[in-house]
Amino acid sequence: MFMVETTDGLYNAARFKPAIQSSIFYPYYAYLGVDGNYSSDGLEGHCQQTQKEWNPWWMVDLCGQFIIEKIQLTN
């Protein structure tokens, strides 16, 4: 389960942007990784998760060009 998070003073360019993943472990859809909730507790319903598979992936479309200073994932 992953979420994109920001730290003090940085803009979260991924928040509410389109996200996709290699598969869906219902009900943990890709968009839950960019919903703005930083809890890593999957039972709260704010995390994304794929099926058990080889080479799972998750992607967010930032819908523009950004200078990326930091990427932080919560697992």
CSV table of C-alpha atoms in Angstrom, one decimal:
chain,number,residue,atom,x,y,z
A,1,MET,CA,0.0,0.0,0.0
A,2,PHE,CA,1.5,3.4,-1.0
A,3,MET,CA,0.5,7.0,-0.6
A,4,VAL,CA,2.3,10.1,-1.8
A,5,GLU,CA,3.0,12.5,1.0
A,6,THR,CA,4.5,16.0,1.4
A,7,THR,CA,6.6,17.5,4.1
A,8,ASP,CA,6.5,21.1,5.5
A,9,GLY,CA,6.9,23.7,2.8
A,10,LEU,CA,6.6,21.4,-0.2
A,11,TYR,CA,3.6,21.2,-2.5
A,12,ASN,CA,2.0,17.8,-3.1
A,13,ALA,CA,1.8,17.8,-6.9
A,14,ALA,CA,0.2,14.3,-6.9
A,15,ARG,CA,-2.8,15.1,-4.7
A,16,PHE,CA,-6.1,14.2,-6.4
A,17,LYS,CA,-4.3,13.5,-9.7
A,18,PRO,CA,-5.2,10.5,-11.9
A,19,ALA,CA,-3.6,7.3,-10.7
A,20,ILE,CA,-3.5,3.7,-12.1
A,21,GLN,CA,-2.1,0.4,-10.9
A,22,SER,CA,-1.3,-3.0,-12.3
A,23,SER,CA,-4.3,-4.6,-10.6
A,24,ILE,CA,-6.8,-3.9,-7.9
A,25,PHE,CA,-7.1,-5.6,-4.6
A,26,TYR,CA,-10.7,-4.5,-3.9
A,27,PRO,CA,-11.6,-2.0,-2.5
A,28,TYR,CA,-8.1,-0.4,-2.5
A,29,TYR,CA,-8.2,1.5,-5.8
A,30,ALA,CA,-5.2,3.5,-7.2
A,31,TYR,CA,-6.8,6.9,-6.5
A,32,LEU,CA,-6.6,6.2,-2.8
A,33,GLY,CA,-2.9,6.7,-3.0
A,34,VAL,CA,-3.4,10.4,-3.8
A,35,ASP,CA,-6.5,11.2,-1.7
A,36,GLY,CA,-4.6,13.4,0.8
A,37,ASN,CA,-4.9,11.0,3.7
A,38,TYR,CA,-1.5,9.9,5.0
A,39,SER,CA,-2.6,7.0,7.2
A,40,SER,CA,-0.8,3.7,6.5
A,41,ASP,CA,-3.7,1.7,8.1
A,42,GLY,CA,-5.3,0.0,5.2
A,43,LEU,CA,-8.4,-0.7,7.3
A,44,GLU,CA,-9.2,3.0,7.3
A,45,GLY,CA,-9.8,2.8,3.5
A,46,HIS,CA,-7.2,5.4,2.4
A,47,CYS,CA,-4.5,3.2,0.9
A,48,GLN,CA,-4.2,1.5,-2.5
A,49,GLN,CA,-3.2,-2.1,-3.0
A,50,THR,CA,-2.6,-4.4,-5.9
A,51,GLN,CA,-3.4,-8.1,-6.1
A,52,LYS,CA,-0.5,-10.4,-5.1
A,53,GLU,CA,1.5,-10.5,-8.4
A,54,TRP,CA,5.0,-10.4,-9.9
A,55,ASN,CA,6.1,-6.9,-10.6
A,56,PRO,CA,3.2,-4.9,-9.2
A,57,TRP,CA,3.2,-1.1,-10.1
A,58,TRP,CA,1.3,2.1,-9.3
A,59,MET,CA,1.5,5.3,-11.2
A,60,VAL,CA,0.2,8.9,-10.9
A,61,ASP,CA,-0.1,11.4,-13.7
A,62,LEU,CA,1.0,14.8,-12.4
A,63,CYS,CA,-0.8,16.4,-15.4
A,64,GLY,CA,2.0,18.8,-15.9
A,65,GLN,CA,5.8,19.4,-15.5
A,66,PHE,CA,7.2,19.9,-12.0
A,67,ILE,CA,10.6,20.1,-10.5
A,68,ILE,CA,10.6,17.2,-8.1
A,69,GLU,CA,12.6,17.9,-4.9
A,70,LYS,CA,11.5,14.9,-2.9
A,71,ILE,CA,9.4,11.7,-3.2
A,72,GLN,CA,8.1,10.2,0.0
A,73,LEU,CA,6.1,6.9,0.0
A,74,THR,CA,4.3,5.4,3.0
A,75,ASN,CA,4.3,1.6,3.1
